[in-house]
Coordinates of C-alpha atoms in Angstrom, one line a residue:
L1 CA 11.0 -1.2 -17.6
T2 CA 12.5 2.4 -18.7
K3 CA 11.4 1.7 -22.6
H4 CA 8.1 1.6 -20.6
Q5 CA 7.8 4.5 -18.3
M6 CA 6.9 7.4 -20.1
L7 CA 2.4 8.2 -20.2
R8 CA 1.0 8.9 -23.4
E9 CA 0.2 12.7 -23.8
E10 CA -3.4 12.2 -24.3
L11 CA -3.3 9.9 -21.2
K12 CA -1.7 12.8 -19.1
Q13 CA -4.9 14.9 -19.8
H14 CA -6.6 12.6 -17.3
F15 CA -4.5 13.9 -14.3
S16 CA -6.2 17.5 -14.7
L17 CA -9.6 16.4 -14.9
F18 CA -9.3 15.3 -11.0
P19 CA -10.0 18.1 -8.3
P20 CA -7.5 19.5 -6.2
N21 CA -6.4 17.2 -2.9
S22 CA -8.3 14.0 -4.9
P23 CA -6.6 11.2 -3.0
P24 CA -3.8 9.8 -4.9
M25 CA -5.1 6.1 -4.6
A26 CA -8.5 7.2 -6.5
I27 CA -6.5 8.6 -9.0
L28 CA -4.0 5.5 -9.1
S29 CA -7.0 3.0 -9.9
S30 CA -8.9 5.6 -12.2
V31 CA -6.1 5.9 -14.4
L32 CA -4.5 2.5 -14.1
N33 CA -8.1 1.4 -15.3
A34 CA -7.8 3.8 -17.8
L35 CA -4.5 2.4 -19.5
S36 CA -6.9 -0.4 -21.2
C37 CA -8.5 2.2 -23.2
Y38 CA -4.9 2.8 -24.9
Y39 CA -3.4 -0.3 -25.2
P40 CA -6.0 -2.5 -26.7
E41 CA -3.5 -5.1 -28.2
L42 CA -3.1 -6.2 -24.3
L43 CA -6.4 -6.6 -23.4
E44 CA -6.7 -10.0 -24.3
I45 CA -3.3 -12.2 -23.3
Q46 CA -2.9 -15.6 -25.2
D47 CA 0.6 -15.8 -25.0
E48 CA 4.0 -15.0 -23.1
E49 CA 5.1 -12.0 -24.9
T50 CA 1.8 -10.4 -24.6
F51 CA 1.9 -10.8 -21.2
T52 CA 5.3 -10.0 -20.5
E53 CA 4.2 -6.7 -22.8
A54 CA 1.3 -5.8 -20.4
T55 CA 3.4 -6.6 -17.1
A56 CA 6.6 -4.4 -18.1
R57 CA 4.1 -1.4 -19.1
I58 CA 2.1 -1.8 -16.2
M59 CA 4.8 -1.5 -13.8
S60 CA 7.0 0.7 -15.5
K61 CA 4.1 3.2 -15.6
V62 CA 2.5 2.2 -11.9
R63 CA 5.3 4.7 -10.5
T64 CA 5.1 7.5 -12.9
I65 CA 0.8 7.6 -12.2
A66 CA 1.5 7.3 -8.6
A67 CA 4.2 10.4 -8.8
Y68 CA 1.9 12.1 -11.1
S69 CA -0.7 11.7 -8.7
Y70 CA 1.0 13.1 -5.7
R71 CA 1.8 16.2 -7.8
Q72 CA -1.5 16.8 -8.8
Q73 CA -2.8 17.1 -5.6
L74 CA -0.7 19.6 -4.7
G75 CA -0.8 21.6 -7.9
H76 CA 2.7 21.0 -9.0
H77 CA 3.6 20.3 -12.9
I78 CA 4.1 17.0 -13.8
E79 CA 7.6 15.9 -13.6
Y80 CA 8.8 13.3 -16.4
P81 CA 10.6 10.2 -15.5
H82 CA 14.9 10.3 -16.0
P83 CA 16.0 8.1 -18.8
R84 CA 19.2 7.2 -16.6
K85 CA 17.9 6.5 -13.1
R86 CA 16.8 3.7 -11.4
Y87 CA 13.6 2.4 -10.4
A88 CA 13.0 3.3 -6.8
E89 CA 15.6 6.6 -7.6
N90 CA 13.3 7.3 -10.6
F91 CA 10.3 7.5 -8.5
L92 CA 11.6 9.9 -6.0
H93 CA 12.8 12.3 -8.9
M94 CA 9.7 12.7 -10.4
M95 CA 8.3 12.9 -6.7
F96 CA 10.4 16.0 -5.3
S97 CA 12.2 17.3 -8.3
Q98 CA 11.2 21.2 -9.0
P99 CA 11.9 23.0 -12.2
H100 CA 15.4 23.6 -12.4
N101 CA 16.3 21.6 -8.9
E102 CA 16.4 18.3 -10.1
F103 CA 16.1 16.1 -6.8
E104 CA 19.3 14.0 -6.3
A105 CA 18.2 11.1 -3.7
D106 CA 20.8 10.1 -1.2
P107 CA 21.9 6.3 -2.2
A108 CA 20.6 5.3 1.1
L109 CA 17.3 6.3 0.8
V110 CA 17.0 4.9 -2.7
D111 CA 18.1 1.2 -1.2
A112 CA 15.7 1.9 1.5
L113 CA 12.8 2.3 -1.0
D114 CA 13.9 -0.6 -2.9
L115 CA 13.7 -2.4 0.2
I116 CA 10.3 -1.4 1.0
F117 CA 8.9 -2.4 -2.5
L118 CA 10.6 -5.4 -2.3
L119 CA 9.4 -6.7 1.2
H120 CA 5.6 -5.6 0.1
A121 CA 5.7 -7.6 -3.2
D122 CA 3.6 -10.5 -2.6
H123 CA 2.0 -11.9 1.1
E124 CA -0.1 -14.8 -0.3
Q125 CA -4.0 -14.3 -0.3
N126 CA -4.7 -11.1 1.7
C127 CA -7.4 -8.9 0.7
S128 CA -6.2 -7.0 -2.3
T129 CA -4.7 -10.4 -3.9
S130 CA -7.8 -12.1 -3.5
T131 CA -9.7 -9.3 -5.5
V132 CA -7.0 -9.0 -8.1
R133 CA -7.8 -13.1 -8.1
M134 CA -11.4 -12.9 -8.1
V135 CA -11.9 -10.1 -11.0
G136 CA -9.2 -11.8 -13.2
S137 CA -11.1 -14.9 -12.9
S138 CA -14.3 -13.5 -15.0
E139 CA -11.4 -12.8 -17.4
A140 CA -11.2 -9.1 -17.0
N141 CA -8.1 -7.6 -18.4
L142 CA -5.2 -7.2 -16.2
F143 CA -5.7 -3.3 -16.0
A144 CA -9.2 -3.5 -14.7
S145 CA -7.9 -6.7 -12.4
V146 CA -4.9 -4.5 -10.8
A147 CA -7.3 -1.3 -10.6
A148 CA -9.8 -3.3 -8.1
G149 CA -6.6 -4.3 -6.1
V150 CA -5.9 -1.0 -5.6
S151 CA -9.4 0.0 -4.5
A152 CA -9.0 -3.0 -1.9
L153 CA -5.9 -1.8 -1.0
W154 CA -7.1 1.3 -0.2
G155 CA -9.3 0.4 2.3
P156 CA -7.7 1.4 5.6
L157 CA -8.0 -2.0 7.4
H158 CA -5.8 -3.1 4.6
G159 CA -3.6 -0.9 3.0
G160 CA -3.8 1.8 5.5
A161 CA -2.1 0.3 9.2
N162 CA 1.1 2.2 8.5
V163 CA -0.7 5.3 8.5
A164 CA -2.3 4.3 11.8
V165 CA 1.0 3.4 13.3
V166 CA 2.4 6.5 12.8
N167 CA -1.0 8.4 14.1
M168 CA -0.6 6.6 17.5
L169 CA 3.2 7.5 17.9
E170 CA 2.2 11.5 17.0
T171 CA -0.5 11.1 19.4
I172 CA 1.8 9.6 22.2
R173 CA 4.1 12.2 21.6
D174 CA 1.8 15.2 20.5
E175 CA 0.1 14.4 23.9
N176 CA 2.9 13.3 26.3
I177 CA 1.6 10.1 27.4
S178 CA 4.2 7.1 28.6
V179 CA 4.8 4.4 26.7
G180 CA 3.8 2.8 30.1
D181 CA 0.6 4.3 30.3
Y182 CA 0.0 4.0 26.8
V183 CA 0.7 0.0 26.5
A184 CA -2.1 -0.2 30.0
Q185 CA -4.9 2.1 27.8
V186 CA -4.4 -0.7 25.1
K187 CA -4.6 -3.4 27.7
D188 CA -7.8 -1.8 29.5
K189 CA -10.4 -3.2 27.2
K190 CA -13.2 -0.2 28.3
A191 CA -10.3 2.4 26.7
G192 CA -11.0 1.1 23.2
I193 CA -7.6 1.8 22.1
R194 CA -5.8 -0.3 19.9
L195 CA -1.9 -0.9 19.9
M196 CA -1.7 -0.5 16.0
G197 CA 1.1 -2.4 14.2
F198 CA 1.2 -5.6 16.4
G199 CA -0.3 -8.8 15.7
H200 CA -0.9 -10.5 12.0
R201 CA -3.5 -12.8 10.5
V202 CA -1.1 -15.2 9.2
Y203 CA 2.1 -14.9 11.8
K204 CA 2.1 -15.9 15.4
N205 CA 5.1 -14.7 16.2
F206 CA 7.3 -11.4 15.0
D207 CA 6.8 -10.9 11.7
P208 CA 10.3 -11.2 10.1
R209 CA 9.7 -8.0 7.5
A210 CA 9.4 -6.2 10.7
K211 CA 13.1 -7.1 11.3
I212 CA 14.4 -6.2 8.3
I213 CA 12.2 -3.0 8.1
K214 CA 13.5 -2.0 11.7
K215 CA 17.3 -2.4 10.7
S216 CA 16.7 -0.2 7.3
C217 CA 14.9 2.4 9.3
E218 CA 17.6 2.7 12.0
K219 CA 20.4 2.9 9.2
V220 CA 18.4 5.6 7.2
L221 CA 17.8 8.0 10.2
A222 CA 21.6 7.2 11.2
K223 CA 22.7 8.1 7.6
L224 CA 20.7 11.2 7.2
H225 CA 21.3 12.3 10.9
I226 CA 17.9 12.5 11.7
N227 CA 16.7 12.3 15.5
D228 CA 13.2 11.2 14.8
P229 CA 11.6 11.1 18.1
L230 CA 8.5 8.5 16.8
L231 CA 11.8 5.8 16.1
D232 CA 12.7 6.4 19.8
I233 CA 8.8 5.9 20.8
A234 CA 7.9 2.4 18.5
K235 CA 11.1 1.0 19.6
E236 CA 10.1 1.7 23.4
L237 CA 6.5 0.5 22.7
E238 CA 8.0 -2.8 21.1
A239 CA 10.5 -3.4 23.9
V240 CA 7.7 -3.3 26.6
A241 CA 4.9 -5.1 24.9
L242 CA 7.7 -8.3 24.0
E243 CA 7.7 -8.4 27.4
D244 CA 4.3 -8.0 29.0
E245 CA 2.3 -11.6 29.1
Y246 CA -0.7 -10.0 28.0
F247 CA 0.7 -9.4 24.6
I248 CA 2.8 -12.7 24.6
Q249 CA -0.3 -14.7 25.5
R250 CA -2.2 -13.8 22.5
K251 CA 1.1 -13.7 20.1
L252 CA 0.9 -10.1 19.3
Y253 CA 4.3 -8.8 17.9
P254 CA 5.3 -6.3 15.4
N255 CA 4.0 -6.6 12.1
V256 CA 6.0 -4.8 8.8
D257 CA 3.3 -1.9 9.1
F258 CA 5.1 -0.9 12.7
Y259 CA 8.3 0.8 11.3
S260 CA 7.7 1.1 7.4
G261 CA 5.7 4.5 8.1
V262 CA 8.5 5.7 10.7
I263 CA 10.9 5.1 7.6
L264 CA 8.5 6.5 4.8
R265 CA 8.4 9.7 7.1
A266 CA 12.3 9.6 7.0
L267 CA 12.0 9.7 3.1
G268 CA 9.8 12.3 2.9
I269 CA 6.9 10.5 1.8
P270 CA 4.1 11.9 3.0
K271 CA 1.2 9.9 4.5
E272 CA -1.3 10.0 1.9
M273 CA 1.2 8.8 -0.1
F274 CA 1.9 5.6 2.1
T275 CA -0.9 3.3 0.7
V276 CA 0.4 4.0 -2.9
I277 CA 3.9 3.3 -2.1
F278 CA 2.1 -0.1 -0.8
A279 CA 0.6 -0.6 -4.0
I280 CA 3.7 -0.1 -6.4
G281 CA 5.7 -2.6 -4.3
R282 CA 2.1 -5.1 -4.4
M283 CA 2.0 -4.5 -8.0
P284 CA 4.2 -7.9 -9.2
G285 CA 2.7 -9.7 -6.6
W286 CA -0.8 -9.0 -7.8
I287 CA 0.3 -9.7 -11.4
A288 CA 1.9 -12.8 -10.8
H289 CA -1.5 -13.9 -9.1
W290 CA -3.6 -12.7 -12.1
Y291 CA -1.2 -14.8 -14.3
E292 CA -1.6 -18.0 -12.0
E293 CA -5.4 -17.2 -11.9
S294 CA -5.7 -16.9 -15.5
K295 CA -4.7 -21.0 -16.2
A296 CA -7.8 -21.5 -14.1
T297 CA -10.9 -22.2 -16.3
K298 CA -13.7 -21.5 -13.8
I299 CA -15.3 -18.1 -12.7
S300 CA -14.5 -17.5 -8.8
R301 CA -17.5 -17.9 -6.9
P302 CA -17.7 -17.5 -3.2
R303 CA -20.6 -19.4 -1.0
Q304 CA -22.5 -18.0 1.7
I305 CA -23.6 -19.4 5.2
Y306 CA -27.0 -17.8 6.0
T307 CA -26.9 -17.3 9.8
G308 CA -30.2 -15.6 9.5
S309 CA -33.6 -16.5 11.3
V310 CA -34.5 -20.1 10.7
Q311 CA -38.3 -19.8 10.2
R312 CA -40.4 -16.6 10.5
T313 CA -44.5 -16.2 10.0
Y314 CA -45.7 -14.2 7.1
Q315 CA -47.9 -11.2 8.1
P316 CA -49.9 -9.7 5.2
L317 CA -48.6 -5.9 4.3
A318 CA -52.5 -5.1 5.4
E319 CA -51.3 -6.0 8.8
R320 CA -47.9 -4.6 9.4
S321 CA -47.3 -1.4 11.1

């Protein structure tokens, strides 16, 4: 991964062509796709050696592209990766270093980011993973397939859940709403307010990843002596919801997104980069699914069930209003 972390000078020119304040996910998807133009020998993967080479390049370069996309949004110069820093540590270095002031991440921050990457590495057939598999089933190359996964993850209902959680917690704080009142609004269907970060399509009890991230969040904030009121609000929300029959009956428990936004804030990651962090972490899972799908021989072809009118009377065009 260290060997392949640099970007070619020609590829770096792509970043300067994006307008200021371009969404980092747009840049990430575009530049991942553009990698295919620079490594044509990796477009057709016929053996393990070629697959390993393509995987190493994508896994390494995705964090470099992500950090560059953030700096491009700010109008800052590009910071090169450091040859002697670990994977997550190097990402933080490229994100936050300034000229003549190299960012030295606290080991607790590096470990926390490592954990976030690990916990997001794979989670079966979600929207973005299914997208990668479907695109790959057409024999599209690995670069194009993971770029499609990034685009699917960009949707707020998929990759933006932890942003929604932080927005909810900030609303409770800024509007001075008590947790009890907010929970009451959530239970009132007429209010149209949702409790973000609760519930999961697969888990009908506590998301095991949420427990791990919560412990890490508390550890990081304590280590850095950060008193974040959002963590206090989140813990109070969790405690109230877990004792409320409304949420118990509906099997609504905290999921991985409930605390991940709080810990990313502690790491200094801005909200517009939350989904990018998700994409970096999910990359090995996407690649593994793509490789598994590449063994299949048929293109993916979903079926539809028609739910419209069974029979309609034809009306000549001249008689239509």
